[in-house]
mmCIF file of N, CA, C and O in Angstrom:
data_model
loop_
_atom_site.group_PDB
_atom_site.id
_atom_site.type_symbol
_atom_site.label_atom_id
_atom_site.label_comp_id
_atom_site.label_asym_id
_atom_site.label_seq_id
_atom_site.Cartn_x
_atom_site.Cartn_y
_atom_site.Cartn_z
ATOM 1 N N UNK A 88 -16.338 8.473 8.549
ATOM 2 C CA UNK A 88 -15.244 7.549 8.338
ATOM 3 C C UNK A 88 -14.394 7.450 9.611
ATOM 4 O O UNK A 88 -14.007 6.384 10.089
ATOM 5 N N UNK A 89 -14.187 8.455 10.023
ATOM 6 C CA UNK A 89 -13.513 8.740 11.499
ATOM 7 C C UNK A 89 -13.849 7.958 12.567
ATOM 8 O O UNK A 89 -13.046 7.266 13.192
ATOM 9 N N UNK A 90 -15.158 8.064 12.816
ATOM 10 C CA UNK A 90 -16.218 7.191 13.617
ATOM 11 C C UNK A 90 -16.097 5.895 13.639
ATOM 12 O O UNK A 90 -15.720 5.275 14.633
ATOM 13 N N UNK A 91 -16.407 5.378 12.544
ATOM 14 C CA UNK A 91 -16.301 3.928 12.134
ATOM 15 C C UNK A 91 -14.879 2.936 12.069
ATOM 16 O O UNK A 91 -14.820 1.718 12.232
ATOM 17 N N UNK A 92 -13.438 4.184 11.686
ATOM 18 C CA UNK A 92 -12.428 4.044 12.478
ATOM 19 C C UNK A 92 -12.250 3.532 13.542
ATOM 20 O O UNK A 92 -11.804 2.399 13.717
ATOM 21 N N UNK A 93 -12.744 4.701 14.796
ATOM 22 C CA UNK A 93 -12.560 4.114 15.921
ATOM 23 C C UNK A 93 -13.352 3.325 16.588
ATOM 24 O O UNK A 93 -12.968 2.977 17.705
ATOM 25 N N UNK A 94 -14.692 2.823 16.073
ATOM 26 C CA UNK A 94 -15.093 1.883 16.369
ATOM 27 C C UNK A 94 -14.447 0.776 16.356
ATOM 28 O O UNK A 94 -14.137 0.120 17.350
ATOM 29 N N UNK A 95 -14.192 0.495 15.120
ATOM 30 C CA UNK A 95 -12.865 -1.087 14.857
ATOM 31 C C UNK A 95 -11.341 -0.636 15.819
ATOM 32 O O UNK A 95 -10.698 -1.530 16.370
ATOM 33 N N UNK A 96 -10.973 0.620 15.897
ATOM 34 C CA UNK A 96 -10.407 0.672 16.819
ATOM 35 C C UNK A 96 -10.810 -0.266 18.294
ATOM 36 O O UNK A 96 -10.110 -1.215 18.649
ATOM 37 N N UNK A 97 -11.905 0.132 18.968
ATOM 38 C CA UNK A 97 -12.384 -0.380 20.065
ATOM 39 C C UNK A 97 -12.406 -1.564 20.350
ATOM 40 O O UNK A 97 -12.101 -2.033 21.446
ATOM 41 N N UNK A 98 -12.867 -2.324 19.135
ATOM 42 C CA UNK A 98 -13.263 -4.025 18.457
ATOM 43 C C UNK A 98 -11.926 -4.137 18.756
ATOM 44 O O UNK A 98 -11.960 -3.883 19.960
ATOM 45 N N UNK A 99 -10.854 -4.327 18.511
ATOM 46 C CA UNK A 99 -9.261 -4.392 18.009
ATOM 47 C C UNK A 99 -9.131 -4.940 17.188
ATOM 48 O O UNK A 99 -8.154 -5.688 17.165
ATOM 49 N N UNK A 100 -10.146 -4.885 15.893
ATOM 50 C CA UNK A 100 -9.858 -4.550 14.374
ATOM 51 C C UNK A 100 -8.880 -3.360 13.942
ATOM 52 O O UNK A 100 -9.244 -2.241 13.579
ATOM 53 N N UNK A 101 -7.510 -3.846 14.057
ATOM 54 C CA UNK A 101 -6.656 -2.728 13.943
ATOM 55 C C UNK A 101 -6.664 -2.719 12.456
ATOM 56 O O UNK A 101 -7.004 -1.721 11.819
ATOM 57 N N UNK A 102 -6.211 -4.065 11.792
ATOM 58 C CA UNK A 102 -6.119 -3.816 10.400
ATOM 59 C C UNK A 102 -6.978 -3.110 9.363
ATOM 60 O O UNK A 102 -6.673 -2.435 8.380
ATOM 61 N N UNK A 103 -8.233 -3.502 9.925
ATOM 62 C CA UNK A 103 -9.769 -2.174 9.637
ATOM 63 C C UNK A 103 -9.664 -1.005 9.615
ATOM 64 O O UNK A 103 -9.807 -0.290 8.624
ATOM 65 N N UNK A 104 -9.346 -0.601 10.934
ATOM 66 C CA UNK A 104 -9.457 0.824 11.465
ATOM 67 C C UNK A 104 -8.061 1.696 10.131
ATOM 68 O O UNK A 104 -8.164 2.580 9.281
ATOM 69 N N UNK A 105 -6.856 0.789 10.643
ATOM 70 C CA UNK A 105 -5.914 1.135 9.351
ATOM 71 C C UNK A 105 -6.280 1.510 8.246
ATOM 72 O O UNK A 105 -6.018 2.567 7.672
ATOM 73 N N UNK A 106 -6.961 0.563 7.883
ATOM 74 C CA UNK A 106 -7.529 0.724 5.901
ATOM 75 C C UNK A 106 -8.346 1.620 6.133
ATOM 76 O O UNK A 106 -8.262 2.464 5.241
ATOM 77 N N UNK A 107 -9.739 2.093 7.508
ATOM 78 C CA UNK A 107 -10.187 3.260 7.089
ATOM 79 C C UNK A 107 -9.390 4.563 7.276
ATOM 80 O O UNK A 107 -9.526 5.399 6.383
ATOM 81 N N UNK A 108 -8.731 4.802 8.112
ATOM 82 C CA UNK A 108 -7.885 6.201 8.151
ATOM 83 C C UNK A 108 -7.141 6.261 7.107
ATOM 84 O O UNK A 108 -6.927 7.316 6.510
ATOM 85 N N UNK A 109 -6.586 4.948 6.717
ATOM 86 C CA UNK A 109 -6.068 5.556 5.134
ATOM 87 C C UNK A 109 -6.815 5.939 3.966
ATOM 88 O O UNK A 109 -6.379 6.658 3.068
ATOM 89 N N UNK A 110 -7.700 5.542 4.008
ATOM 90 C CA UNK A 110 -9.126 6.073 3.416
ATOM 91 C C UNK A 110 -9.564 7.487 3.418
ATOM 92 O O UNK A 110 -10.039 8.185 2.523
ATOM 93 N N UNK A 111 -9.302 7.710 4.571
ATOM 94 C CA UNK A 111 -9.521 9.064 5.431
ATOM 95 C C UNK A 111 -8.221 10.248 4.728
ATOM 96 O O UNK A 111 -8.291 11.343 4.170
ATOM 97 N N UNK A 112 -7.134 9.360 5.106
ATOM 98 C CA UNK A 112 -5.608 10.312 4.650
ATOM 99 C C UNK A 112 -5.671 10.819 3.219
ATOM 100 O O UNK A 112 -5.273 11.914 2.820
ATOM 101 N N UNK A 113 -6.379 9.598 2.331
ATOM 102 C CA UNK A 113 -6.054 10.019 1.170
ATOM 103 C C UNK A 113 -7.400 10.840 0.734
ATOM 104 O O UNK A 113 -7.444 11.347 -0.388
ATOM 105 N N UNK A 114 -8.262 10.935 1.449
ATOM 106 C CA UNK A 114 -9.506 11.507 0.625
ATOM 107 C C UNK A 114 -9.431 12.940 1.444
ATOM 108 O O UNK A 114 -10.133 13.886 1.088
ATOM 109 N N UNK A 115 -8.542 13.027 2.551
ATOM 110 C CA UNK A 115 -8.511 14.280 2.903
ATOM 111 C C UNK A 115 -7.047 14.586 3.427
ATOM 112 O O UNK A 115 -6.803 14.449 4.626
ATOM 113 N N UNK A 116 -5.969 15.044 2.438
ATOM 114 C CA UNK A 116 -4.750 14.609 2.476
ATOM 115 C C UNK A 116 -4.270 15.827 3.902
ATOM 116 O O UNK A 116 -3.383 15.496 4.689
ATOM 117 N N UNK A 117 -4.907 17.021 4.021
ATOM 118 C CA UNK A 117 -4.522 18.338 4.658
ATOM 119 C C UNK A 117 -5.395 18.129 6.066
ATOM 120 O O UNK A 117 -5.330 19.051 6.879
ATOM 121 N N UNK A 118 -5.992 17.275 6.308
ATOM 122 C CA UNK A 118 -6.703 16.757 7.605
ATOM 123 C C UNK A 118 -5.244 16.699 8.629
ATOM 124 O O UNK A 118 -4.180 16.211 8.247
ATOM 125 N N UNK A 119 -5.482 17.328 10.025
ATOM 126 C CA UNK A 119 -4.141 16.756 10.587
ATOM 127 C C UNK A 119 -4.947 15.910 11.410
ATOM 128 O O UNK A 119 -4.213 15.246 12.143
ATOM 129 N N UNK A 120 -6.401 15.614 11.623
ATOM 130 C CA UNK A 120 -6.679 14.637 12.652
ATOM 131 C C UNK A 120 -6.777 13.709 11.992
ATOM 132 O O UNK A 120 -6.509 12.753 12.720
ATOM 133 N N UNK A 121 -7.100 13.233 10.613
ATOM 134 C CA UNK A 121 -7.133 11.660 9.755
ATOM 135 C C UNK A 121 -5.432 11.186 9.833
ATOM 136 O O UNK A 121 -5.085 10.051 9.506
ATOM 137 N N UNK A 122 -4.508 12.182 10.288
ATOM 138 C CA UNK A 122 -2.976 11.591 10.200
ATOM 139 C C UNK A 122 -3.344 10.927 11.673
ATOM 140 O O UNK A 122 -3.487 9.716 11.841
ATOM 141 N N UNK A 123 -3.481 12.014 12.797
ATOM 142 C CA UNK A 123 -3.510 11.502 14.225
ATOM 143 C C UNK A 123 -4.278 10.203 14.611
ATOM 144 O O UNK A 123 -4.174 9.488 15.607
ATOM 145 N N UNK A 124 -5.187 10.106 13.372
ATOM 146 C CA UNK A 124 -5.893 8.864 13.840
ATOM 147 C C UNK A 124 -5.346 7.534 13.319
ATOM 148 O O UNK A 124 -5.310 6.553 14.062
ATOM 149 N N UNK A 125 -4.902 7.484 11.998
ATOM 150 C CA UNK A 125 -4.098 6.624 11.071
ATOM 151 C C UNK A 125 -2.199 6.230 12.544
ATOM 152 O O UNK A 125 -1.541 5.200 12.691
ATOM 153 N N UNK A 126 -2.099 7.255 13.048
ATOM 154 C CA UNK A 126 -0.897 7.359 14.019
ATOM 155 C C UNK A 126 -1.481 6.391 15.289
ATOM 156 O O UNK A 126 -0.932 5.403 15.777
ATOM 157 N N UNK A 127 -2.898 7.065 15.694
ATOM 158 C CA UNK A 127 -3.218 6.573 16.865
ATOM 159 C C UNK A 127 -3.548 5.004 16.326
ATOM 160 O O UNK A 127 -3.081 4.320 17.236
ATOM 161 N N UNK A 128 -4.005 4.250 15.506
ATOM 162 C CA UNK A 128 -4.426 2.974 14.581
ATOM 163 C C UNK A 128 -3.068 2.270 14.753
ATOM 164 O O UNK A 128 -2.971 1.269 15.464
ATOM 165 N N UNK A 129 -1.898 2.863 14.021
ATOM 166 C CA UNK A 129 -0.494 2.531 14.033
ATOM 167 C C UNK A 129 0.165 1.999 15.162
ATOM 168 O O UNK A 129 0.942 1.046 15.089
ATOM 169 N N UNK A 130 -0.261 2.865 16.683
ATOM 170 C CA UNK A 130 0.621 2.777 17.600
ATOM 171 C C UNK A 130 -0.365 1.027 18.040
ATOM 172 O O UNK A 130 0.171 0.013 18.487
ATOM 173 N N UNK A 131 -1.670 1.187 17.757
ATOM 174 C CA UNK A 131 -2.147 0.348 18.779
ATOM 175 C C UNK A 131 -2.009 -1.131 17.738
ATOM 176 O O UNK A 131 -2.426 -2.208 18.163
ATOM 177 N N UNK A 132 -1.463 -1.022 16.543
ATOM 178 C CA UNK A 132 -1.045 -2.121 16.095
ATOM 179 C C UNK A 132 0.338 -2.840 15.869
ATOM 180 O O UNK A 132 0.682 -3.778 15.150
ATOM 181 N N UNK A 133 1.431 -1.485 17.364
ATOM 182 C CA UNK A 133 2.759 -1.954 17.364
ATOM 183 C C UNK A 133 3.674 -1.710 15.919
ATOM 184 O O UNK A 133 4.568 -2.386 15.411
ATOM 185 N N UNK A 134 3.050 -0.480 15.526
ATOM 186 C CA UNK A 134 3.765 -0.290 14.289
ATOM 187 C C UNK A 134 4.262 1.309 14.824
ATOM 188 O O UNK A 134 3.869 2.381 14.364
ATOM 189 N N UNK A 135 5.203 1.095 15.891
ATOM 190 C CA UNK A 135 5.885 2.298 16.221
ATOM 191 C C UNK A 135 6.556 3.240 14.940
ATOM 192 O O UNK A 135 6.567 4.466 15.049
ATOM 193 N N UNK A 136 7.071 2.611 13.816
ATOM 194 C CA UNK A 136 7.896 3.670 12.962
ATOM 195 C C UNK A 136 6.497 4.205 12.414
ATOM 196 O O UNK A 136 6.372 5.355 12.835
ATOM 197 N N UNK A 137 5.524 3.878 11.734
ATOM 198 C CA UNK A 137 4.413 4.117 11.000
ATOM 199 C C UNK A 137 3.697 5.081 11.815
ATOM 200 O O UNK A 137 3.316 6.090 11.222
ATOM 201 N N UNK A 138 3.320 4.934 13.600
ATOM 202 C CA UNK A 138 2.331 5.475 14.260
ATOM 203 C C UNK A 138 3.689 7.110 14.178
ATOM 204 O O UNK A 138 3.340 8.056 13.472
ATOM 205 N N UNK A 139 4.927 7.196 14.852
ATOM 206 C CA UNK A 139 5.455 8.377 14.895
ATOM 207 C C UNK A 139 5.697 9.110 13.427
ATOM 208 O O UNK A 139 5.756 10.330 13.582
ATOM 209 N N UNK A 140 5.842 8.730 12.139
ATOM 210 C CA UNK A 140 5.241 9.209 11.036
ATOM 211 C C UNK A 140 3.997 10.289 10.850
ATOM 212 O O UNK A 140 3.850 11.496 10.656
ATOM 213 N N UNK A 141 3.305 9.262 11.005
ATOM 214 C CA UNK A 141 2.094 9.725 11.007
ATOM 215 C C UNK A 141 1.694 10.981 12.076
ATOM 216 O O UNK A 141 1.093 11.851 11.446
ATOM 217 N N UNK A 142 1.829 11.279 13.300
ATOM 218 C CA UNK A 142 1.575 11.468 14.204
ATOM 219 C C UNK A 142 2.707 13.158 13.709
ATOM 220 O O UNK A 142 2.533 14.363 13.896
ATOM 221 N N UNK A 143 3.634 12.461 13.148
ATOM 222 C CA UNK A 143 4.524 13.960 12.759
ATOM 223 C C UNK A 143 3.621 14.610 11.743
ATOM 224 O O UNK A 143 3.140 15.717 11.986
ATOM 225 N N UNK A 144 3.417 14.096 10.831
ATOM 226 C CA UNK A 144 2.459 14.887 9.933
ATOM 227 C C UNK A 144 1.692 15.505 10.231
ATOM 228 O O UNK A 144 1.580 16.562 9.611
ATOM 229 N N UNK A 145 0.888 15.262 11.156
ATOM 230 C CA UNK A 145 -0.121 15.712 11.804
ATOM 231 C C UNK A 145 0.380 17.252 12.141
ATOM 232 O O UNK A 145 -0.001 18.379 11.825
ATOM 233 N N UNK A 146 1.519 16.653 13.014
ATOM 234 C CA UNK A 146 1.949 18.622 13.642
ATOM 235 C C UNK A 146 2.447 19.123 12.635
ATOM 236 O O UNK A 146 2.329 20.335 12.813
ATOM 237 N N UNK A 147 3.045 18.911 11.463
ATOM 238 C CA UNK A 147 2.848 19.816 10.553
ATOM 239 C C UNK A 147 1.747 19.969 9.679
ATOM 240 O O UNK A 147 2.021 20.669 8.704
ATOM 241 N N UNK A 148 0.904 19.657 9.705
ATOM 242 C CA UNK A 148 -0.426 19.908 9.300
ATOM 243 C C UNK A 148 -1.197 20.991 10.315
ATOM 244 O O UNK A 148 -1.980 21.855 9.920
ATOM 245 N N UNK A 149 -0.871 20.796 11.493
ATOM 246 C CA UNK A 149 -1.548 21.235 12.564
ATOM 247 C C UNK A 149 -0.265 21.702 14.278
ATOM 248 O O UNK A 149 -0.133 20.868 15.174
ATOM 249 N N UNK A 150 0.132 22.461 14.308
ATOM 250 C CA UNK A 150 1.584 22.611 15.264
ATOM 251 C C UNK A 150 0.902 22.194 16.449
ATOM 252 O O UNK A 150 1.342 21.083 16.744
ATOM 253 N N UNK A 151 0.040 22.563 17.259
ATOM 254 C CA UNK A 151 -0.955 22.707 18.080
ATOM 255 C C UNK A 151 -1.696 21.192 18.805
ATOM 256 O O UNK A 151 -2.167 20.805 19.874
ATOM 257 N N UNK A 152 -1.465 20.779 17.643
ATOM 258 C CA UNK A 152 -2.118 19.341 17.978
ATOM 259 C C UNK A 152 -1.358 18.809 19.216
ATOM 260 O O UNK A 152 -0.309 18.210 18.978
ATOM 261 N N UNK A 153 -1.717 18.934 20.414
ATOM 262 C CA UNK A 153 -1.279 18.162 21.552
ATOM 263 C C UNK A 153 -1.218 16.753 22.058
ATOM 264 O O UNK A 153 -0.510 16.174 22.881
ATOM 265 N N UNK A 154 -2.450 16.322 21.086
ATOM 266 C CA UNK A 154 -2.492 14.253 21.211
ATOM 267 C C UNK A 154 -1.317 14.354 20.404
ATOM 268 O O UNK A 154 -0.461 13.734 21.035
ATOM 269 N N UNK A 155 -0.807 14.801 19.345
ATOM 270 C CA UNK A 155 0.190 14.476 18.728
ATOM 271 C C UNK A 155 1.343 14.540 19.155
ATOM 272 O O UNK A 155 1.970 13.543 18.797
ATOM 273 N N UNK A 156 1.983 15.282 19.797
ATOM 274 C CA UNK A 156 2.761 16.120 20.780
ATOM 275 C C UNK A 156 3.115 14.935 21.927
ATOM 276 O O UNK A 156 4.115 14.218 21.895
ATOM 277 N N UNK A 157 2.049 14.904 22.950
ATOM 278 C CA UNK A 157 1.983 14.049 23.117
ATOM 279 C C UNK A 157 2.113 11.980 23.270
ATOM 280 O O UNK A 157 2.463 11.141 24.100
ATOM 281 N N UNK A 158 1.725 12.027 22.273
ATOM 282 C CA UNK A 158 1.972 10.635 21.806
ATOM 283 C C UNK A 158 3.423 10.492 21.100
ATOM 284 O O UNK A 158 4.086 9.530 21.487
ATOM 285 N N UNK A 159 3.950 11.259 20.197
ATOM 286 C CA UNK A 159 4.914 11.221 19.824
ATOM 287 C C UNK A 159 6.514 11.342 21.589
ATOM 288 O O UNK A 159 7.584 10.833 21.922
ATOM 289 N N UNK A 160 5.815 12.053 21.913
ATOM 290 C CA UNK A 160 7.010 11.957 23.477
ATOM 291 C C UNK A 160 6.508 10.466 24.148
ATOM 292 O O UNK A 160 7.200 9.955 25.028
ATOM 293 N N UNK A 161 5.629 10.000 23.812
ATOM 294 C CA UNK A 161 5.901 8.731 24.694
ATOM 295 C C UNK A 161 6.317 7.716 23.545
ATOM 296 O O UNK A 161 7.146 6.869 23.875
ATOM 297 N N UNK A 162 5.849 7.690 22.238
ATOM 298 C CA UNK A 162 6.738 6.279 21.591
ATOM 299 C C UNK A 162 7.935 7.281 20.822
ATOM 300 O O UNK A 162 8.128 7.114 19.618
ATOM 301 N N UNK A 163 8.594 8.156 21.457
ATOM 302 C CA UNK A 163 10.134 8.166 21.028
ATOM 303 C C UNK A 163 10.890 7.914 22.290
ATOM 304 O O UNK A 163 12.117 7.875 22.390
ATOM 305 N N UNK A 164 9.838 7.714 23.430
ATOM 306 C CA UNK A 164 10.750 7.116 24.987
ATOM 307 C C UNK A 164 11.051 5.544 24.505
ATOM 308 O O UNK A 164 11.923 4.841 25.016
ATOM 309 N N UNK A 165 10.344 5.212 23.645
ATOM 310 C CA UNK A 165 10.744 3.825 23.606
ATOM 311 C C UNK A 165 11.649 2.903 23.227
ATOM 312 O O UNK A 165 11.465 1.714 23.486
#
């Protein structure tokens, strides 16, 4: 599901990639990379409040997560 995510990611089928990571979120709610990816989906569809959400969950799912970490310091510069 992940995969096929970021494939439509690539396409810039954002609205796709969306519906699958939420797919992803809900069938694997304790995943912190189905949040990071649903975050990473978010940011690239300009849905800054939704992508830093998401992207928080993640580090509490996972503290460690550095794309998250990461990404979250550049869309709270914004």
């Amino acid at each position: 599901m992940n995969a096929k995510g970021y494939e439509m990611l690539k396409r810039g089928f954002y609205n796709k990639a969306i519906n699958l990571f939420t797919l992803e979120v809900l069938s694997f709610p304790e995943s912190y990379d189905a949040y990071d990816s649903l975050g990473e989906a978010y940011m690239k569809d300009g849905q800054t409040k939704k992508a830093i959400e998401n992207y928080q969950r993640s580090l509490e799912l996972n503290s460690e997560n550095q794309n998250a970490k990461d990404k979250l310091t550049e869309l709270l510069k914004e």
